[in-house]
mmCIF file of C-alpha atoms in Angstrom:
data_model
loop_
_atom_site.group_PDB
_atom_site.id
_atom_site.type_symbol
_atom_site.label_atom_id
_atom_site.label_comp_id
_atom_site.label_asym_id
_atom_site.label_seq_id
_atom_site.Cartn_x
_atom_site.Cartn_y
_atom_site.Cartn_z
ATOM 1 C CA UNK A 1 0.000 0.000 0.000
ATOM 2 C CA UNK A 2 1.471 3.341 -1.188
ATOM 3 C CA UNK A 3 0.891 6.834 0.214
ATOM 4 C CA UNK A 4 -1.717 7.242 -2.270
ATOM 5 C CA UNK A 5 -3.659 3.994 -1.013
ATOM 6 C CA UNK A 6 -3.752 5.288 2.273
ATOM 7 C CA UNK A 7 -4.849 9.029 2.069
ATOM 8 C CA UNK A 8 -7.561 7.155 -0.717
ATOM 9 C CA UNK A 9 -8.466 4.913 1.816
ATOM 10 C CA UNK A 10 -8.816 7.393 4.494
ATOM 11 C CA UNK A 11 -10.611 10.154 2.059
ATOM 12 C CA UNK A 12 -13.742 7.290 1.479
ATOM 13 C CA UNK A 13 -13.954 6.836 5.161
ATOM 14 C CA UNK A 14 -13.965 10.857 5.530
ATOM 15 C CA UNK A 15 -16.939 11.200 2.832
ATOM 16 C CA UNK A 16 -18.439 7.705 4.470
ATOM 17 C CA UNK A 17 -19.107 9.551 7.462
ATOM 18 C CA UNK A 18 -19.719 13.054 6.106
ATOM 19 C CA UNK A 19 -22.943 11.021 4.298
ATOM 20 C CA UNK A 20 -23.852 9.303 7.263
ATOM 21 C CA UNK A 21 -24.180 12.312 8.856
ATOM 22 C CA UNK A 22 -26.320 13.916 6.109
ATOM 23 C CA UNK A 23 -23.972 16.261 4.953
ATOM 24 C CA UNK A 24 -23.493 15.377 1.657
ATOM 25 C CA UNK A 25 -25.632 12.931 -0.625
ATOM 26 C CA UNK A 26 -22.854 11.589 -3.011
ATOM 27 C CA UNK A 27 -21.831 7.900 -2.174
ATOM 28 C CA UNK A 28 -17.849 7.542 -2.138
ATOM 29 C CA UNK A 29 -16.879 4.094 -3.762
ATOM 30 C CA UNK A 30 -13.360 3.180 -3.527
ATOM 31 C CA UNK A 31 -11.936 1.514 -6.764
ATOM 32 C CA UNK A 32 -8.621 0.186 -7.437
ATOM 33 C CA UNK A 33 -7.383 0.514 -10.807
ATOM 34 C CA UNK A 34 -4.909 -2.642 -10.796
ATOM 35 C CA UNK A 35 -7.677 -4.884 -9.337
ATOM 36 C CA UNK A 36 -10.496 -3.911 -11.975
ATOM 37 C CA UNK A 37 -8.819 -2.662 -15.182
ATOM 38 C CA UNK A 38 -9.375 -4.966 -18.171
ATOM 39 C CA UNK A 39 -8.159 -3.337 -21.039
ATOM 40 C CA UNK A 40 -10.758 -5.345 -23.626
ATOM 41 C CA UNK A 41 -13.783 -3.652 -21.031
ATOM 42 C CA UNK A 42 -12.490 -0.219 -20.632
ATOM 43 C CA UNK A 43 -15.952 1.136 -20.708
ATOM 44 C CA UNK A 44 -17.088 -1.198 -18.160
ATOM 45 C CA UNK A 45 -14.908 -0.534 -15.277
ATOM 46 C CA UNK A 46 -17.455 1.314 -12.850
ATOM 47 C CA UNK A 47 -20.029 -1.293 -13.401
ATOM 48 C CA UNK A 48 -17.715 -4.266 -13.456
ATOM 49 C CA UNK A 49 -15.917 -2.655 -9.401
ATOM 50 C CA UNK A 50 -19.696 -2.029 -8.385
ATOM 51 C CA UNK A 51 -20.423 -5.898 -9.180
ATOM 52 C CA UNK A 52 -17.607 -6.881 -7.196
ATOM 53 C CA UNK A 53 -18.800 -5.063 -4.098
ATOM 54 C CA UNK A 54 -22.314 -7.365 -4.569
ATOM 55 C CA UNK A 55 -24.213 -4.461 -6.542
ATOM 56 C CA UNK A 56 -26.207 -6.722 -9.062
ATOM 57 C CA UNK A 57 -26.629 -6.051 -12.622
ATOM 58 C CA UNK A 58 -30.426 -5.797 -12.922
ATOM 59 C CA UNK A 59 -30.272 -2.943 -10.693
ATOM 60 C CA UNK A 60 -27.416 -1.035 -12.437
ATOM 61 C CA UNK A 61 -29.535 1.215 -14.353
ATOM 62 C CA UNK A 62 -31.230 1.976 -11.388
ATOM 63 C CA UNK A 63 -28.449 3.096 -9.542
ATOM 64 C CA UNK A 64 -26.471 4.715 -12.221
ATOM 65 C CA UNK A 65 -30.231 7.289 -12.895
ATOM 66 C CA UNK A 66 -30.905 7.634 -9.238
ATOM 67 C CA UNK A 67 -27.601 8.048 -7.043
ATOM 68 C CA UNK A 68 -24.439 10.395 -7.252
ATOM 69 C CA UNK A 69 -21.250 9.238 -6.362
ATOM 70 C CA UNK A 70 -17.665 10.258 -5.787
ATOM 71 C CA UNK A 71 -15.886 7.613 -7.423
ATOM 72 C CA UNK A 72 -12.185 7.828 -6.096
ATOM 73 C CA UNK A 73 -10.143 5.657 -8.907
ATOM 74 C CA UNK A 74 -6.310 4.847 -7.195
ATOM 75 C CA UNK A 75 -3.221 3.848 -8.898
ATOM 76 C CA UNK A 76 -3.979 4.625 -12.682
ATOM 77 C CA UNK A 77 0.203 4.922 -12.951
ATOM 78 C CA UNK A 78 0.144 1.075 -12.053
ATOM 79 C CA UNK A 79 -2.263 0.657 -15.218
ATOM 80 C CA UNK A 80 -0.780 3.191 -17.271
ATOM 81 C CA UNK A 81 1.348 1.085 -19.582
ATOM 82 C CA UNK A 82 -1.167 -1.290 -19.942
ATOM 83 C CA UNK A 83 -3.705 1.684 -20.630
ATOM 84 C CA UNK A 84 -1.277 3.583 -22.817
ATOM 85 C CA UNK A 85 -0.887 0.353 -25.216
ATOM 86 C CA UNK A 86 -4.429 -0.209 -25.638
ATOM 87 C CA UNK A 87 -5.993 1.047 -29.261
ATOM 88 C CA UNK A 88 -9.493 0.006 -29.279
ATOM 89 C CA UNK A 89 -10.256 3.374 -28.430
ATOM 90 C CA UNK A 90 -10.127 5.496 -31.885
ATOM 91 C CA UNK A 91 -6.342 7.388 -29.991
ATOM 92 C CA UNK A 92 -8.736 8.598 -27.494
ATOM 93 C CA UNK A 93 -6.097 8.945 -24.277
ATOM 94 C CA UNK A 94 -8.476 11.142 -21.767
ATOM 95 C CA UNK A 95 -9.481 8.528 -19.143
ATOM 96 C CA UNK A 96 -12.801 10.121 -18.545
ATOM 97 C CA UNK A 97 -13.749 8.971 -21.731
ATOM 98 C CA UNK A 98 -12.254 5.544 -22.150
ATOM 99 C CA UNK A 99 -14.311 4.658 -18.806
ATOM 100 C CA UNK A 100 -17.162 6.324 -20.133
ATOM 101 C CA UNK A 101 -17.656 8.195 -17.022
ATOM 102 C CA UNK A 102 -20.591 10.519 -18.180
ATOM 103 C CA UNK A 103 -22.949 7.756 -17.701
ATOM 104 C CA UNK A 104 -22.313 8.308 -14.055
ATOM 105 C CA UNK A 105 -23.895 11.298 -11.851
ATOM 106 C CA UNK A 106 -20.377 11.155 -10.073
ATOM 107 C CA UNK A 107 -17.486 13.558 -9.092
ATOM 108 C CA UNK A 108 -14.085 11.577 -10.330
ATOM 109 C CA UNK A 109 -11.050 11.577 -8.154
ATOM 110 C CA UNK A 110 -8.034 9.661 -9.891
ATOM 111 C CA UNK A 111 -4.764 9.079 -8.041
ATOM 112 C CA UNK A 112 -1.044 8.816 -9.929
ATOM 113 C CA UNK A 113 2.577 9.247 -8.666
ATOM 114 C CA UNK A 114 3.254 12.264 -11.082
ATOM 115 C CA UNK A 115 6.748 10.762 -11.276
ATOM 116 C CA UNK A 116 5.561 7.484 -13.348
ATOM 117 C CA UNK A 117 3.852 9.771 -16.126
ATOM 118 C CA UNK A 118 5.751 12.501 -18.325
ATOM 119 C CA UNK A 119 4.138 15.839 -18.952
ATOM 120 C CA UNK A 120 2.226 14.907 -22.074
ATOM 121 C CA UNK A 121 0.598 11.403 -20.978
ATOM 122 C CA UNK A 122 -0.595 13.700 -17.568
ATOM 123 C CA UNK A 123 -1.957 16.093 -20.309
ATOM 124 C CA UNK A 124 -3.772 13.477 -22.890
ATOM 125 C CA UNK A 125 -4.313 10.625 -20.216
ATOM 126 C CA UNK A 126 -5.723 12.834 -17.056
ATOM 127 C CA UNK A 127 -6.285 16.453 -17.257
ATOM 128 C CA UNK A 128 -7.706 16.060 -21.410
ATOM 129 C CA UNK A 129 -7.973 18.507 -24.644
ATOM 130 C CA UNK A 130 -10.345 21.012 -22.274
ATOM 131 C CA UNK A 131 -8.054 20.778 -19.454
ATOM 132 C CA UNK A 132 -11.021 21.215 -17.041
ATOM 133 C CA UNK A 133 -9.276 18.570 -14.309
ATOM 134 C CA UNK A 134 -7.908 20.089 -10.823
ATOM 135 C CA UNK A 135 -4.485 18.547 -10.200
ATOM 136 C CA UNK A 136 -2.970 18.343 -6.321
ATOM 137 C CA UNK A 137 -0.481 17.247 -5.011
ATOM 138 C CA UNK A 138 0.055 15.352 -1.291
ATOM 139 C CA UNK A 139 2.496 16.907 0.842
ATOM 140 C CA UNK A 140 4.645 15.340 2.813
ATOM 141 C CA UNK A 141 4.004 14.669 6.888
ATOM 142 C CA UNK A 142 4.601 16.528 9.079
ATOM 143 C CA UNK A 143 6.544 16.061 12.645
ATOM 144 C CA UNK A 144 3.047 16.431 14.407
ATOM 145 C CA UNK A 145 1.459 14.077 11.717
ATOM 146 C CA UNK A 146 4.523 11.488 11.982
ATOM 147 C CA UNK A 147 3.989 11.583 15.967
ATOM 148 C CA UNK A 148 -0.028 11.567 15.511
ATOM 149 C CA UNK A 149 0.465 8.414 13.425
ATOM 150 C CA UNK A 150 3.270 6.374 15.252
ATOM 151 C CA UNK A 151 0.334 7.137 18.358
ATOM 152 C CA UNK A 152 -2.138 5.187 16.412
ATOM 153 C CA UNK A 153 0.262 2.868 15.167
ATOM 154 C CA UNK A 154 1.248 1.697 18.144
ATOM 155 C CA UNK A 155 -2.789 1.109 19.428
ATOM 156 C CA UNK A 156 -3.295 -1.099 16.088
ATOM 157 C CA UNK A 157 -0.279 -3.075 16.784
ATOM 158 C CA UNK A 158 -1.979 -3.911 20.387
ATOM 159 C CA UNK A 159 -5.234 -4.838 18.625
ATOM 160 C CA UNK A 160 -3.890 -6.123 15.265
ATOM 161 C CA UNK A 161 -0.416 -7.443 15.728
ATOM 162 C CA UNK A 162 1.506 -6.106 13.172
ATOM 163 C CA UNK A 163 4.440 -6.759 14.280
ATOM 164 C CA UNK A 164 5.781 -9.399 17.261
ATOM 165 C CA UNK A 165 6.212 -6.077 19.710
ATOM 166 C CA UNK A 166 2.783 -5.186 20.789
ATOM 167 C CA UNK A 167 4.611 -4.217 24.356
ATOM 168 C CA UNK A 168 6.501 -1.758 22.618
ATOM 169 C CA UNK A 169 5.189 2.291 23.689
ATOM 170 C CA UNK A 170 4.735 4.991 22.204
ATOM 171 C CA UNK A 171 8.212 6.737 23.648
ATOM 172 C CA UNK A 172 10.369 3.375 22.439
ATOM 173 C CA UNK A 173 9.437 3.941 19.060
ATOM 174 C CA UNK A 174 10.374 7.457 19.091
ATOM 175 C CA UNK A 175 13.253 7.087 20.911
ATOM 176 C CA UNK A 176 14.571 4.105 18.655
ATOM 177 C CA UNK A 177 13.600 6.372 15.746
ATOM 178 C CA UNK A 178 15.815 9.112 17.361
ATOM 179 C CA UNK A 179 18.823 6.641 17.476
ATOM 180 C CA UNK A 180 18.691 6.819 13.862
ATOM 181 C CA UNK A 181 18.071 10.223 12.190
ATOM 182 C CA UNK A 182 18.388 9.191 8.567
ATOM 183 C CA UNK A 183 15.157 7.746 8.547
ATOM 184 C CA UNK A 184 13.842 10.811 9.277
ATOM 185 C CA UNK A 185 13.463 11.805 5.543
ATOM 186 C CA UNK A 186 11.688 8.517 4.854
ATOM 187 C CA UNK A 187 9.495 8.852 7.518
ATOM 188 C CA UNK A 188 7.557 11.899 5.943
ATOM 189 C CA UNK A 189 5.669 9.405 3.111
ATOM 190 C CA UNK A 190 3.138 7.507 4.779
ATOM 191 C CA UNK A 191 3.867 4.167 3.097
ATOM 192 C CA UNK A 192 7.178 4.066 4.355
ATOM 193 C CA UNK A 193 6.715 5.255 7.653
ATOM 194 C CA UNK A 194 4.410 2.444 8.332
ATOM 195 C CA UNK A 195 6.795 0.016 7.055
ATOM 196 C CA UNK A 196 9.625 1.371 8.895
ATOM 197 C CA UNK A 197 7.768 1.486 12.379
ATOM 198 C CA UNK A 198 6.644 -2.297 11.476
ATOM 199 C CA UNK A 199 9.952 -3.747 11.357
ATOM 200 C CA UNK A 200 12.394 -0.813 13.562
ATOM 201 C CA UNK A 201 12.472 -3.759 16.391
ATOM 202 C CA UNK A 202 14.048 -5.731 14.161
ATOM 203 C CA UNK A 203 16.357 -2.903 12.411
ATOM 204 C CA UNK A 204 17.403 -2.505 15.543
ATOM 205 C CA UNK A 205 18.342 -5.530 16.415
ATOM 206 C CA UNK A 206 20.613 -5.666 13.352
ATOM 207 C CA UNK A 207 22.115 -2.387 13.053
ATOM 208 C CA UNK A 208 24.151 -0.073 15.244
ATOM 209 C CA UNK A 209 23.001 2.886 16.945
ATOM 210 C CA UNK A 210 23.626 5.588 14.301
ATOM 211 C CA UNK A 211 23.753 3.752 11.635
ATOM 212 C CA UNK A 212 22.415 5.003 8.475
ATOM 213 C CA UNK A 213 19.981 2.637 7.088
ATOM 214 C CA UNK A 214 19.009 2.917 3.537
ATOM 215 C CA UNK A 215 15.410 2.670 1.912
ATOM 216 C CA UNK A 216 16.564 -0.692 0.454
ATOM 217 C CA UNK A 217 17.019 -2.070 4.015
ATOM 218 C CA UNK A 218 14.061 -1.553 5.372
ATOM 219 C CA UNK A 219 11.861 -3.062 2.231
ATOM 220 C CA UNK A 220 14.705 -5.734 2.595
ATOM 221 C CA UNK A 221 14.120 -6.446 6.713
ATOM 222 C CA UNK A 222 9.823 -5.817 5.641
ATOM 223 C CA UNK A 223 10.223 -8.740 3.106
ATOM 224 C CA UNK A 224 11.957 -10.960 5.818
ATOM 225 C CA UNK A 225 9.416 -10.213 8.174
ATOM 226 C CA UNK A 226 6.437 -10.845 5.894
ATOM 227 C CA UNK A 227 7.910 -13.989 4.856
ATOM 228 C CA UNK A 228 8.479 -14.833 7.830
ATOM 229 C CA UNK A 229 4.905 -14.531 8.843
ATOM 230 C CA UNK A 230 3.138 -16.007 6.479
ATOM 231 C CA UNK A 231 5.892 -19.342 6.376
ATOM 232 C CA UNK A 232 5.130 -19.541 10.307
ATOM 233 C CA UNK A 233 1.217 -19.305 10.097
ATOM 234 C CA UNK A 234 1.381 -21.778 7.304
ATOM 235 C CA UNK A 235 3.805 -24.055 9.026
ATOM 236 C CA UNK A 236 1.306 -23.749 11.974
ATOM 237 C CA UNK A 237 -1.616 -24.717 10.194
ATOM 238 C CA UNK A 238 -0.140 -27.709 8.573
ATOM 239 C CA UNK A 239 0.857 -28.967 11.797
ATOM 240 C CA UNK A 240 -3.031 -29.040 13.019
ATOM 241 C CA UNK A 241 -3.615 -30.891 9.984
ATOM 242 C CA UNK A 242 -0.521 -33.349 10.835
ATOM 243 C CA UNK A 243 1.114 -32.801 8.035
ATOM 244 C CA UNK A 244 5.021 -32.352 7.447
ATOM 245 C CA UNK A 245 6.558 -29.202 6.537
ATOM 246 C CA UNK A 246 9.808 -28.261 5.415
ATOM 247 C CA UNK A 247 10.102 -24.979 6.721
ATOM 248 C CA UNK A 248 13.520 -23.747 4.876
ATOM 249 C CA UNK A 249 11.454 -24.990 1.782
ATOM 250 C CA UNK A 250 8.329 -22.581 2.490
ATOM 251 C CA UNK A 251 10.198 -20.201 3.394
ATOM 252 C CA UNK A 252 12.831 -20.555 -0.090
ATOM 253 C CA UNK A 253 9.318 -20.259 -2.269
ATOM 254 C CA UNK A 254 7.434 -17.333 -0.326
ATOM 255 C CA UNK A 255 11.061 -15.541 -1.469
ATOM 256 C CA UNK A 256 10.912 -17.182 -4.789
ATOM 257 C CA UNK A 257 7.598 -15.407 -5.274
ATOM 258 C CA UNK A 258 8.534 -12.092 -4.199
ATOM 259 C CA UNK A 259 11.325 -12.282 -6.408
ATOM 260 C CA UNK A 260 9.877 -13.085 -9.451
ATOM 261 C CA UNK A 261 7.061 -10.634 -8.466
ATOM 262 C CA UNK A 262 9.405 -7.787 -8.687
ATOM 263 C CA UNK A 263 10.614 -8.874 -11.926
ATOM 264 C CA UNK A 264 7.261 -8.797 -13.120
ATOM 265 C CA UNK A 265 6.743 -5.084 -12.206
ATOM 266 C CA UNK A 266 9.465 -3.658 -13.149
ATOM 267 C CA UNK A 267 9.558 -5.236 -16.480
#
């Protein structure tokens, strides 16, 4: 989950309970690009995500005359190649019209890391020929947001167990993360600041006071971990079943996956 995942995530919960509350009669539906782009059903896509949250067809027509929405559509860089190579659409590039969102009585919100995109695909793809689309941009966190978060953090780690440290406080994460000031910079993008307060027990326990731990690390010491998790729960549940496991070989095709995963995406 990237930065733009979570402030997505966190804007539909916002406008959730902004509706429930009366204050606004648009319905915010969350949609993931990656998960319901089909490039041979472009046209499709808002019907096809509203399907797979258990809206039935026959009703579709209904919905689409009767109810506004704020559709909020995440992670159109992760489709963009994908999108860009598709020409069953007459060169049409503006996305409002390859999803043929003007059957829809909906505001659009579409997320992108503007690095992924050059200038002109942001022009044809996303803002189109009348330029009539508001671009902005997330800022960074602040101190008082990075403290405000590590806080709430630390309560889902009690409740959820994100990591094996659910005795850890509030003031031993901050004080680890003082030990090592470099991560300081990384800490202001929500993805990684999440993913550097799930594994800094175990950064800690491998590096040095002081020492300056690259980005590369921590995804490194988060794939461990993961792997680790999911080998042990595994593991676990083949043992109710009385079955055998090789551990070292779960373990040697969870990273077999992940490896051949980031091939796959960066190819």
């Amino acid at each position: 989950m990237n930065n733009n995942n979570l402030f997505c995530r966190h804007l539909e919960e916002t406008l959730w309970e902004i509706h429930a509350n009366n204050s606004i009669t648009s319905i915010p539906v969350y949609i993931s690009l990656p998960k319901y782009y089909n490039e041979l059903n472009e046209k499709q896509i808002i019907s096809q995500a509203l399907q797979m949250k258990n809206i039935n067809k026959e009703i579709m027509d209904i919905i689409r005359e009767n109810i506004s929405f704020v559709f909020i559509l995440d992670g159109f860089d992760e489709i963009f190649d994908k999108y860009d190579k598709n020409n069953n659409n007459n060169n049409e590039r503006y996305f409002y019209n390859r999803f043929n969102l003007n059957e829809w009585n909906a505001k659009i919100i579409v997320t992108c890391r503007s690095y992924v995109l050059n200038d002109e695909d942001i022009k044809n793809a996303l803002l189109g020929s009348k330029n009539i689309t508001s671009m902005i941009y997330l800022w960074p966190f602040s101190k008082d947001q990075i403290n405000g978060y590590i806080d709430k953090f630390v309560k889902m780690n009690k409740k959820n167990k994100i990591n094996d440290n659910q005795d850890w406080t509030i003031q031993q994460y901050k004080e680890t993360l003082n030990n090592f000031p470099n991560l300081n910079k990384m800490m202001e993008e929500p993805f990684l600041l999440r993913m550097i307060l799930t594994v800094l027990p175990s950064l800690m326990k491998q590096h040095p006071i002081g020492t300056k731990i690259s980005k590369s690390q921590v995804y490194e010491a988060f794939n461990q971990q993961w792997i680790d998790i999911h080998v042990k729960n595994i593991s676990n549940k083949l043992s109710e079943l009385r079955i055998q496991t090789n551990i070292k070989k779960i373990k040697f095709a969870f990273q077999q996956y992940c490896q051949n995963l980031g091939f796959e995406i960066c190819n």
